[in-house]
Short mmCIF file of C-alpha atoms and ligand atoms in Angstrom, two decimals:
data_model
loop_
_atom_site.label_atom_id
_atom_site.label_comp_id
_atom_site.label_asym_id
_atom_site.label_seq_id
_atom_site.Cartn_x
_atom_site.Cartn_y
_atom_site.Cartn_z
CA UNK Q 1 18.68 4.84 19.31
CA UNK Q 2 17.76 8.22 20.27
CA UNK Q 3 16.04 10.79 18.05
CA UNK Q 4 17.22 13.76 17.12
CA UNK Q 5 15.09 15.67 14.99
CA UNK Q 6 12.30 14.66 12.48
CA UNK Q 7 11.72 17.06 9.12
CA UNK Q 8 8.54 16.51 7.74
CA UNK Q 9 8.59 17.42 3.90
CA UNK Q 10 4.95 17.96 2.28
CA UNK Q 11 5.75 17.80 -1.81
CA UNK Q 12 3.98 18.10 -4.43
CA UNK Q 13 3.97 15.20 -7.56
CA UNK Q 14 1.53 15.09 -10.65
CA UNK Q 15 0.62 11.86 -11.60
CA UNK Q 16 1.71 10.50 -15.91
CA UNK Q 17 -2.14 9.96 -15.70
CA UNK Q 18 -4.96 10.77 -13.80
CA UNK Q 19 -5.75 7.29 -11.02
CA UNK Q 20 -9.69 6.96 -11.24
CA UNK Q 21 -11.32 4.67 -8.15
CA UNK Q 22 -14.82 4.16 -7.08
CA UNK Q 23 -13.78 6.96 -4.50
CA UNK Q 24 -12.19 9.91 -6.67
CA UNK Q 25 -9.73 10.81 -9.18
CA UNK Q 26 -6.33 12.02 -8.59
CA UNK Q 27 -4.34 13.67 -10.52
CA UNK Q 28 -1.54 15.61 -8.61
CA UNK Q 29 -0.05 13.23 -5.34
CA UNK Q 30 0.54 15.49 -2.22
CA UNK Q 31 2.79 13.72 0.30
CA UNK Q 32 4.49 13.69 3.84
CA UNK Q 33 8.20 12.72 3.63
CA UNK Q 34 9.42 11.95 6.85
CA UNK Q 35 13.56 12.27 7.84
CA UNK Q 36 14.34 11.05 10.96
CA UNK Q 37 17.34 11.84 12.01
CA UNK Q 38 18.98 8.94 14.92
CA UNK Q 39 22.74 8.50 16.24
CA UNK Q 40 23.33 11.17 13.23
CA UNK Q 41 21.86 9.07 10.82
CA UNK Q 42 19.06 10.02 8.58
CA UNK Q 43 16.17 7.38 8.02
CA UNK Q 44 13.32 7.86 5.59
CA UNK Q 45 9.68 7.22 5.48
CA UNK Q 46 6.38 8.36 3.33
CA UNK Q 47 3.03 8.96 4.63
CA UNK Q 48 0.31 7.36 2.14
CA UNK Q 49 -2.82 9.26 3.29
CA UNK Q 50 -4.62 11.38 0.58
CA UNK Q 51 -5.71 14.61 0.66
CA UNK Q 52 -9.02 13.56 1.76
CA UNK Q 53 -10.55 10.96 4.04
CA UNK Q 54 -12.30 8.74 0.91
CA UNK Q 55 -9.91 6.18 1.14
CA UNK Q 56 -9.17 6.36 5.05
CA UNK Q 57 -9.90 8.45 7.53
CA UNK Q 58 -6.56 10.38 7.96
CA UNK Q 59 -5.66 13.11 5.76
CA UNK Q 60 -2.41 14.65 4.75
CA UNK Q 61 -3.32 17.67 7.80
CA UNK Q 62 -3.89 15.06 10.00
CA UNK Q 63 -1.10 13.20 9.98
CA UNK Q 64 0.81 16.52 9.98
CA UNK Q 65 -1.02 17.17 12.91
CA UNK Q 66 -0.44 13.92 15.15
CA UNK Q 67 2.75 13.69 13.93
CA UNK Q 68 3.77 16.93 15.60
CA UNK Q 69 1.48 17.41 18.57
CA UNK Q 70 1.44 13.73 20.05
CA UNK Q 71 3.75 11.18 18.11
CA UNK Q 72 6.87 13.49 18.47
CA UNK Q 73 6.44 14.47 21.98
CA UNK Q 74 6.23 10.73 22.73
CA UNK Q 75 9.79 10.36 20.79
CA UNK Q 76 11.61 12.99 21.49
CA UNK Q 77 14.21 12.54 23.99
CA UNK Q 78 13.76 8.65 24.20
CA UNK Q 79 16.19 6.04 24.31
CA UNK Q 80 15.01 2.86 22.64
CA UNK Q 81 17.14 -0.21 21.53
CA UNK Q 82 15.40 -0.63 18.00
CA UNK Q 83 13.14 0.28 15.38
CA UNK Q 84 10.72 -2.39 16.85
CA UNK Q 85 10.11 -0.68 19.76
CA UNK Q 86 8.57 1.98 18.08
CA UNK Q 87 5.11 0.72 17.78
CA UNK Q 88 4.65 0.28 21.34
CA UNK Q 89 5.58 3.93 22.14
CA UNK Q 90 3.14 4.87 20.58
CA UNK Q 91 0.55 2.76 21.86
CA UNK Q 92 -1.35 5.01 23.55
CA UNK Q 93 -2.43 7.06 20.19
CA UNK Q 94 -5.45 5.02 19.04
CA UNK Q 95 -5.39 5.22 15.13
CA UNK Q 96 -4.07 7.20 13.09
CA UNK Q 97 -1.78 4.42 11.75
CA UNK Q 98 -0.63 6.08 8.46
CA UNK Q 99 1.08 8.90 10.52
CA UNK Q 100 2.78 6.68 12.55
CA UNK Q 101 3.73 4.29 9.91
CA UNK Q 102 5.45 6.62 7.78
CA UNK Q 103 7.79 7.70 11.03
CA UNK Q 104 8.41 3.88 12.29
CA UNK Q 105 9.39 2.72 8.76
CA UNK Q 106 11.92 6.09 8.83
CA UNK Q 107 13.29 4.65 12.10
CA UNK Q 108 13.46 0.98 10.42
CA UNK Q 109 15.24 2.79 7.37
CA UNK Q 110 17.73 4.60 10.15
CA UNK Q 111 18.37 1.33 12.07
CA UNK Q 112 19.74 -0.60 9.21
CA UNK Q 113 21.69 2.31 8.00
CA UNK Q 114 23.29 2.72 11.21
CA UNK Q 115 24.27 -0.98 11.35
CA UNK Q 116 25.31 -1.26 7.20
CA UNK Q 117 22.51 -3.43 6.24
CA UNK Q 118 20.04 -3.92 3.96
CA UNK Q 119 16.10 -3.18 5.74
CA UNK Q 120 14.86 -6.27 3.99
CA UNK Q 121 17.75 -8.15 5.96
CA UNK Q 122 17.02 -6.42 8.99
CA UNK Q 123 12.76 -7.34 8.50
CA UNK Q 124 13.69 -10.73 8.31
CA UNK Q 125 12.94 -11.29 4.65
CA UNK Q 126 14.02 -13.79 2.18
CA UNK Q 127 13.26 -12.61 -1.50
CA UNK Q 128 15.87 -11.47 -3.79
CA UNK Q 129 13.23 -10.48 -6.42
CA UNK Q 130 9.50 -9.61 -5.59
CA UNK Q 131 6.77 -10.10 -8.08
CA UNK Q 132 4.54 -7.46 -9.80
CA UNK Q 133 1.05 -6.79 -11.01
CA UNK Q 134 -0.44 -3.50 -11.97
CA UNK Q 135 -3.34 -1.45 -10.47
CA UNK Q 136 -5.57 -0.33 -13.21
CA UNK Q 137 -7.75 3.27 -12.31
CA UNK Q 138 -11.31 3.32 -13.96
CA UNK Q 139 -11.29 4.18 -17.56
CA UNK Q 140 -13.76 6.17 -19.53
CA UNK Q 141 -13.58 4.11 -22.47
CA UNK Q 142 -13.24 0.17 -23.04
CA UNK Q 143 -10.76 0.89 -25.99
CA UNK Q 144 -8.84 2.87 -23.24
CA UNK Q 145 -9.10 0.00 -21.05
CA UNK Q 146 -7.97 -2.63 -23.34
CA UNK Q 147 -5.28 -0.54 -24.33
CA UNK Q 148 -3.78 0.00 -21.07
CA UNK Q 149 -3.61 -3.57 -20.03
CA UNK Q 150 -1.69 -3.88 -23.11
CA UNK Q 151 0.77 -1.66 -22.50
CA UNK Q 152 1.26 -3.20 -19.14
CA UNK Q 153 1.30 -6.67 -20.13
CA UNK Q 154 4.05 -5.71 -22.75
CA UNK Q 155 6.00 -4.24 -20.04
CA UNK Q 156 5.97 -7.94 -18.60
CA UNK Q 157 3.87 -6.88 -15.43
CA UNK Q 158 2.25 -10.43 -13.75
CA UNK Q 159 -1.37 -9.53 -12.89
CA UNK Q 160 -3.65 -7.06 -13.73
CA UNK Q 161 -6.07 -5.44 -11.50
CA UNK Q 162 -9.06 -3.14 -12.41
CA UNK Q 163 -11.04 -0.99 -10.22
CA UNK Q 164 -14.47 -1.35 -10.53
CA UNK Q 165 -17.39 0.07 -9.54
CA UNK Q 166 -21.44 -0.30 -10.10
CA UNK Q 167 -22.28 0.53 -13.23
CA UNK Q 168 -18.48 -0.07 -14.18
CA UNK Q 169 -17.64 -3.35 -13.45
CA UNK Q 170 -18.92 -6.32 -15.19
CA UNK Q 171 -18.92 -5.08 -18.89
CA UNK Q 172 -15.01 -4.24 -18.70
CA UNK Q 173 -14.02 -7.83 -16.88
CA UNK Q 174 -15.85 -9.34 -19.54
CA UNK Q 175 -13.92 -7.49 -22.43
CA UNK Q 176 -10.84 -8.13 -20.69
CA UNK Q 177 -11.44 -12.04 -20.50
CA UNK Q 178 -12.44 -12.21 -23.87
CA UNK Q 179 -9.31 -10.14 -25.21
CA UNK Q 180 -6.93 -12.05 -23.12
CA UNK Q 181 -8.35 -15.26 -21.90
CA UNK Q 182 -5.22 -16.46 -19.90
CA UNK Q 183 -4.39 -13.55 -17.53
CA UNK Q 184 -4.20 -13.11 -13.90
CA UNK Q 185 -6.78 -10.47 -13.83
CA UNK Q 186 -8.48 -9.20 -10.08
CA UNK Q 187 -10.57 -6.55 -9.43
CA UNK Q 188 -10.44 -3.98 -6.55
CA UNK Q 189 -13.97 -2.25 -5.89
CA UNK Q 190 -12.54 -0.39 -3.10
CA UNK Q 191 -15.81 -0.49 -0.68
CA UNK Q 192 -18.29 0.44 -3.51
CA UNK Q 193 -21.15 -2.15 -3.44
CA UNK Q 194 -23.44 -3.38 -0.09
CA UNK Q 195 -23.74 -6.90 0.88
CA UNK Q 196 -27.50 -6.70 -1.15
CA UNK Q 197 -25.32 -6.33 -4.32
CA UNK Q 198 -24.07 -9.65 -4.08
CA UNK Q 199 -26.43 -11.59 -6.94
CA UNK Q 200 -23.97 -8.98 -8.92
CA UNK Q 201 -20.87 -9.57 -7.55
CA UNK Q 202 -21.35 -13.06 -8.10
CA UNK Q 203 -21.71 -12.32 -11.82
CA UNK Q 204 -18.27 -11.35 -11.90
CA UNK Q 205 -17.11 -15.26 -10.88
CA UNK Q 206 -18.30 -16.16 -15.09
CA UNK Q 207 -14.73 -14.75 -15.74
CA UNK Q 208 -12.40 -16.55 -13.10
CA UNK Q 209 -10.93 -13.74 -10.84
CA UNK Q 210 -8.27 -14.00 -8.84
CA UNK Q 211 -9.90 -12.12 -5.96
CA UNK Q 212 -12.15 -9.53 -5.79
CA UNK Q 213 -10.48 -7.02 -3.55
CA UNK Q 214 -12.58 -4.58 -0.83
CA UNK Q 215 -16.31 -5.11 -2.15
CA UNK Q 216 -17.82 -3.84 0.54
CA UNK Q 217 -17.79 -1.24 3.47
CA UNK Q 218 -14.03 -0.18 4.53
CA UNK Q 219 -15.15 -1.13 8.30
CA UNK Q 220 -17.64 -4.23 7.74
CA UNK Q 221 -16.31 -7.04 8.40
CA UNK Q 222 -19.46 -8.63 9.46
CA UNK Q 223 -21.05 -8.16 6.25
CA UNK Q 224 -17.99 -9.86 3.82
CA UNK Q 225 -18.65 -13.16 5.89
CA UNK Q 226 -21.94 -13.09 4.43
CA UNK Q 227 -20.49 -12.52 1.16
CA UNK Q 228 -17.54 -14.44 1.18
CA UNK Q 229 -20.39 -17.61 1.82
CA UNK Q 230 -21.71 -16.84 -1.50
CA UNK Q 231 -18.95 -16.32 -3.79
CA UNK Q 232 -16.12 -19.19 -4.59
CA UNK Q 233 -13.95 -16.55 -5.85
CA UNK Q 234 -11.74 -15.17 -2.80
CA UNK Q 235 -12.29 -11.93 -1.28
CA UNK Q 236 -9.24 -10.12 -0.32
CA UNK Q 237 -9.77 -7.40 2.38
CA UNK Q 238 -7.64 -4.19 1.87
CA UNK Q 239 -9.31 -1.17 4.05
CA UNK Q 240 -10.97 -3.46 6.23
CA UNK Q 241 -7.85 -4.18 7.73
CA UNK Q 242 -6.53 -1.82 9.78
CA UNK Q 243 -5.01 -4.12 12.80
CA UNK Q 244 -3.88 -7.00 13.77
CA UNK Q 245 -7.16 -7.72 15.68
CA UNK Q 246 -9.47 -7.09 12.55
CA UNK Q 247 -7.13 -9.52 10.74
CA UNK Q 248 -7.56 -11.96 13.16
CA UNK Q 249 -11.45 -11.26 13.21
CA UNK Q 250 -11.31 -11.62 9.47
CA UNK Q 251 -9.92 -14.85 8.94
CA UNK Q 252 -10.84 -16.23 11.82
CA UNK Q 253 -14.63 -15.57 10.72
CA UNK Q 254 -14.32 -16.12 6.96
CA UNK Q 255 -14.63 -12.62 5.54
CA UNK Q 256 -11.47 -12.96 3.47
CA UNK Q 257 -8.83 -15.63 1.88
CA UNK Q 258 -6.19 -13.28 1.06
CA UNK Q 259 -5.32 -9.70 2.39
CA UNK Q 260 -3.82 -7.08 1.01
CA UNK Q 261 -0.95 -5.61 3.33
CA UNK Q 262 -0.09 -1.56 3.68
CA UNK Q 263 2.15 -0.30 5.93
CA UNK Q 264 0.80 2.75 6.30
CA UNK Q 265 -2.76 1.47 6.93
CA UNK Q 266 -1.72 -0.84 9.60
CA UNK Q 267 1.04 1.19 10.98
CA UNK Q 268 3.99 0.37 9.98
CA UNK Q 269 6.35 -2.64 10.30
CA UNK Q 270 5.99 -4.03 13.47
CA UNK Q 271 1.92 -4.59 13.14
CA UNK Q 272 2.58 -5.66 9.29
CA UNK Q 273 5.17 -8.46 9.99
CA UNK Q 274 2.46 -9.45 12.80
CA UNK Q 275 -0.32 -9.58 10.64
CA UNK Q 276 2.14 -11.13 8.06
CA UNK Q 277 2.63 -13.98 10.74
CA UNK Q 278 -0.46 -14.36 11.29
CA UNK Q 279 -1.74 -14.95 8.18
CA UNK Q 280 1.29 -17.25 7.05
CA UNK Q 281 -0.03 -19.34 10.13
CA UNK Q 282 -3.40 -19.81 8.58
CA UNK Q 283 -2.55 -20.32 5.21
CA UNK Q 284 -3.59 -17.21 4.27
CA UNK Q 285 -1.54 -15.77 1.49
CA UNK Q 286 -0.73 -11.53 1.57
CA UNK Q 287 0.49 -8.96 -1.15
CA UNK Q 288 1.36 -5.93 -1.17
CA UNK Q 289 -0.90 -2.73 -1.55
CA UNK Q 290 0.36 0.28 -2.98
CA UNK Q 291 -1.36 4.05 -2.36
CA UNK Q 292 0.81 5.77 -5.14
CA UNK Q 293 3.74 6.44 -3.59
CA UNK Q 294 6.89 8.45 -4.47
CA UNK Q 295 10.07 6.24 -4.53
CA UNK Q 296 10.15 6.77 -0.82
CA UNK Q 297 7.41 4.72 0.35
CA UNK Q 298 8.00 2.78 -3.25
CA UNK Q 299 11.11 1.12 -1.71
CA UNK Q 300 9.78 0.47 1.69
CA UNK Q 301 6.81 -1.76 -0.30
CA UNK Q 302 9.59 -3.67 -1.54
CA UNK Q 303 11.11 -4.01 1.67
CA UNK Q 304 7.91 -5.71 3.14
CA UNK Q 305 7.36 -7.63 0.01
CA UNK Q 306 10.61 -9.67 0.68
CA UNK Q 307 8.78 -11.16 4.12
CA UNK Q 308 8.57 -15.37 2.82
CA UNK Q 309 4.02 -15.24 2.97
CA UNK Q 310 4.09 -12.42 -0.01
CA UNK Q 311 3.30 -14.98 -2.53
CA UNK Q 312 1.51 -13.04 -4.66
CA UNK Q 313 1.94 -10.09 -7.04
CA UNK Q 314 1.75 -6.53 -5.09
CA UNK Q 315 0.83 -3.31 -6.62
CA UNK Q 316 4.21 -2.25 -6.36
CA UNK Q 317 6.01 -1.38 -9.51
CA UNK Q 318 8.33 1.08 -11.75
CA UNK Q 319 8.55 4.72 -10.63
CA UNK Q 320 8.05 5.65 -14.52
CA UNK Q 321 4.26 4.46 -13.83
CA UNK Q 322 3.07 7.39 -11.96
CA UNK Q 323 6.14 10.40 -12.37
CA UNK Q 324 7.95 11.78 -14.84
CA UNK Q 325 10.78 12.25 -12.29
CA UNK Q 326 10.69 10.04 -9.02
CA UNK Q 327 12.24 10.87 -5.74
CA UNK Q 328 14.80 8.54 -5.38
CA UNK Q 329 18.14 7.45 -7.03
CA UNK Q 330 18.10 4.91 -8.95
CA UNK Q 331 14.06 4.81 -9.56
CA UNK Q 332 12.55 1.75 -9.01
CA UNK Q 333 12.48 -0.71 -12.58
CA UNK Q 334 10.58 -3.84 -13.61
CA UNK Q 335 12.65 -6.82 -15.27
CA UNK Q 336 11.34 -8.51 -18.45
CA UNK Q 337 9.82 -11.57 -16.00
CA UNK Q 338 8.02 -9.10 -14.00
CA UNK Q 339 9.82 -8.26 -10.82
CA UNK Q 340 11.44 -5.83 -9.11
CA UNK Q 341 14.93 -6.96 -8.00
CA UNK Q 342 15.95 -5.86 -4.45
CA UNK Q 343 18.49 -3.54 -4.22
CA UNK Q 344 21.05 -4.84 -1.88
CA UNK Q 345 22.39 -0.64 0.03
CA UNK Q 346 22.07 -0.03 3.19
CA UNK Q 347 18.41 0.44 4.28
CA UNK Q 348 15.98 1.20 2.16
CA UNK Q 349 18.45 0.83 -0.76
CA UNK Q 350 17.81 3.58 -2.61
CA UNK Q 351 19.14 6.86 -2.42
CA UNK Q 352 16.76 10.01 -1.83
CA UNK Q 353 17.45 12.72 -3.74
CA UNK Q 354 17.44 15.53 -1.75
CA UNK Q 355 17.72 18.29 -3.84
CA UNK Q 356 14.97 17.34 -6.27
CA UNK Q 357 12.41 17.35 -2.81
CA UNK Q 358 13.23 20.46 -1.31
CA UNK Q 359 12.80 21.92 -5.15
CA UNK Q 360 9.24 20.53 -4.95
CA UNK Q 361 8.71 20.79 -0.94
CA UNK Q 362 5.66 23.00 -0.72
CA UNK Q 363 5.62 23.29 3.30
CA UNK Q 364 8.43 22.06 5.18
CA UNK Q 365 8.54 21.95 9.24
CA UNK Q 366 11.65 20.63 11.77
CA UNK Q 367 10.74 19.04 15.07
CA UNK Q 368 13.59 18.63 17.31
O1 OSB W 401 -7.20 0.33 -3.01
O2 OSB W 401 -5.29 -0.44 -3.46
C1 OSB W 401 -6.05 0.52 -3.38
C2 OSB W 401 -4.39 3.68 -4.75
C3 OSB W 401 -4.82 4.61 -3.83
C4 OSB W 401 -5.66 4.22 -2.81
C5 OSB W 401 -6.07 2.89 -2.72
C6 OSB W 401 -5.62 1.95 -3.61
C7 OSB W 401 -4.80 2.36 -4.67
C8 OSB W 401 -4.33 1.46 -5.73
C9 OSB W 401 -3.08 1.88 -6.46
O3 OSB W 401 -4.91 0.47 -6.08
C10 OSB W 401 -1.91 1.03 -6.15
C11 OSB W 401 -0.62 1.62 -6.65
O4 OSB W 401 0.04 2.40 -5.92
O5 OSB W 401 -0.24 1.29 -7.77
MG1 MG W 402 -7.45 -1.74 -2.59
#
């Protein structure tokens, strides 16, 4: 495969509703599309950082940034046999694994075009249908709350998630377990409490989570141990995880018992099947994490999620969740058991439509 140019696309998508975390609110989605083009074939990808570092450290402008001044120059002009070689070219850019996830999965994308096959075939995976659950932003009321899980539980979704944070967090799991006792219901605190919080946190094990997701700092690993000791209910680690090295630190330690899997935070897909193989080798089941994506990096989640160890519910769902008008063709639908079926096209399986992102492409740059 040889690279011949890369467009980077930065568009512009408001949100249905405004997605609340301990972090921030966000209410309009800026994104980097990436289209590679290889052999004269044109592979997609999406860059999930936000538009500030409160999630991650990398920011739309940085990614923009390493994408053109150092992972580019390390493409261009190179001959490569696969998409799975792409990781290791770029080994010698330390971080800044959302910008080179969203080119590698582009590449992935390209590769199974060129050979007529589907990119979950091409991964490796085995899932026809993936399971979903829904990620729930902070609400300002409880009657808002309540009503929301409703809607998503009538639209069949599997789990419900919350995000939570202190002074937000135990009064809403409660309402939710009284209102529907039977639920898989999780919370995600994304990094908001300290390991001296944890007489709290164990509060929340009256209501029988499925995980509590991130509690504490996006880097600490040391400091979930000591909280994973305390609580029965599992931690799974989401920022924490960042390579395959902290995953291995993290299990191998105890800080978590499930992780939560993004491509873009770990790189793309050569690091996330590692880490995926990883875990399946200690019993430790993944899902898949979701950063509100357009349809782009929408169907490379359910790509990943066909990998045999995503046993459980990701945050990856309809299209009509978070935009009025998604990116791709068809948009991405949930059936009435609460999956997404996987589309069986030729790589990512769903068609971008190009029109509709150069009509909302706010900056637009060619590197070839
Ligand atoms: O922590 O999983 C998270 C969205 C943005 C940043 C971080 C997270 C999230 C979500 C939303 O939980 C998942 C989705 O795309 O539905
Ligand atoms: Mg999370």
């Amino acid at each position: 495969m040889k690279i011949e140019k890369i467009t980077l696309r930065e568009i512009r998508m408001p949100l249905v509703t405004p997605f609340e975390t301990s972090f921030g609110r966000v209410t309009d989605r800026r994104m980097l599309l990436v289209e590679a083009e290889s052999d004269g074939v044109a592979g997609w990808g999406e860059c999930v950082a936000g538009e500030g570092p409160f999630y991650a450290p990398e920011t739309v402008e940085t990614a923009r940034h390493i994408l053109r001044d150092f992972i580019w120059p390390l493409l261009k002009a190179r001959d490569f046999e696969s998409a799975a070689e792409v990781w290791a070219m770029l080994e010698t850019i330390r971080g800044h694994n959302m910008a080179k996830g969203s080119v590698e999965s582009a590449l992935w994308d390209a590769e199974a075009k060129q050979k007529g096959i589907p990119l979950w075939k091409l991964l490796g995976g085995v899932r026809r249908e993936i399971p979903c659950g829904v990620s729930i932003g902070i609400k300002e009321t409880l009657e808002e709350l309540v009503a929301t899980v409703e809607r998503e539980l009538a639209a069949d979704y599997q789990r419900i998630k919350i995000k939570i944070k202190p002074g937000n967090d135990i009064t809403p799991v409660e309402r939710l377990r009284l209102q529907f006792p039977r639920i898989r219901l999780m919370v995600d605190a994304n990094s908001a409490y300290r390991l001296e919080d944890w007489p709290h946190l164990k509060r929340l094990e009256a209501y029988y989570l499925m995980m509590i997701e991130q509690p504490l700092g996006w880097d600490d690993i040391f400091s979930h141990i000591e909280l994973q000791r305390r609580l029965d209910t599992p931690i799974c680690l989401d920022e924490c995880i960042h390579t395959e090295e902290h995953a291995r630190a993290a299990i191998e330690l105890g800080a978590c018992r499930i992780i939560n899997m993004k491509l873009g935070r770990v790189g793309g897909y050569t690091p996330a099947r590692r880490i995926h193989d990883l875990c399946q080798s200690k019993h430790i089941p993944v899902w898949c994490g979701g950063m509100l994506e357009s349809g782009i990096g929408r169907a490379h989640n359910i790509a990943l999620s066909t990998l045999e160890n995503f046993s459980l519910p990701g945050d990856v769902t309809a299209s009509s969740r978070y935009w009025v008008e998604d990116a791709i063709e068809p948009e991405v639908v949930v059936t009435a058991q609460g999956t997404i079926r996987v589309p069986d096209g030729p790589g990512i399986g769903y068609t971008p439509r190009v029109d509709r992102i150069e009509a909302i492409t706010a900056r637009k740059e060619i590197l070839a």
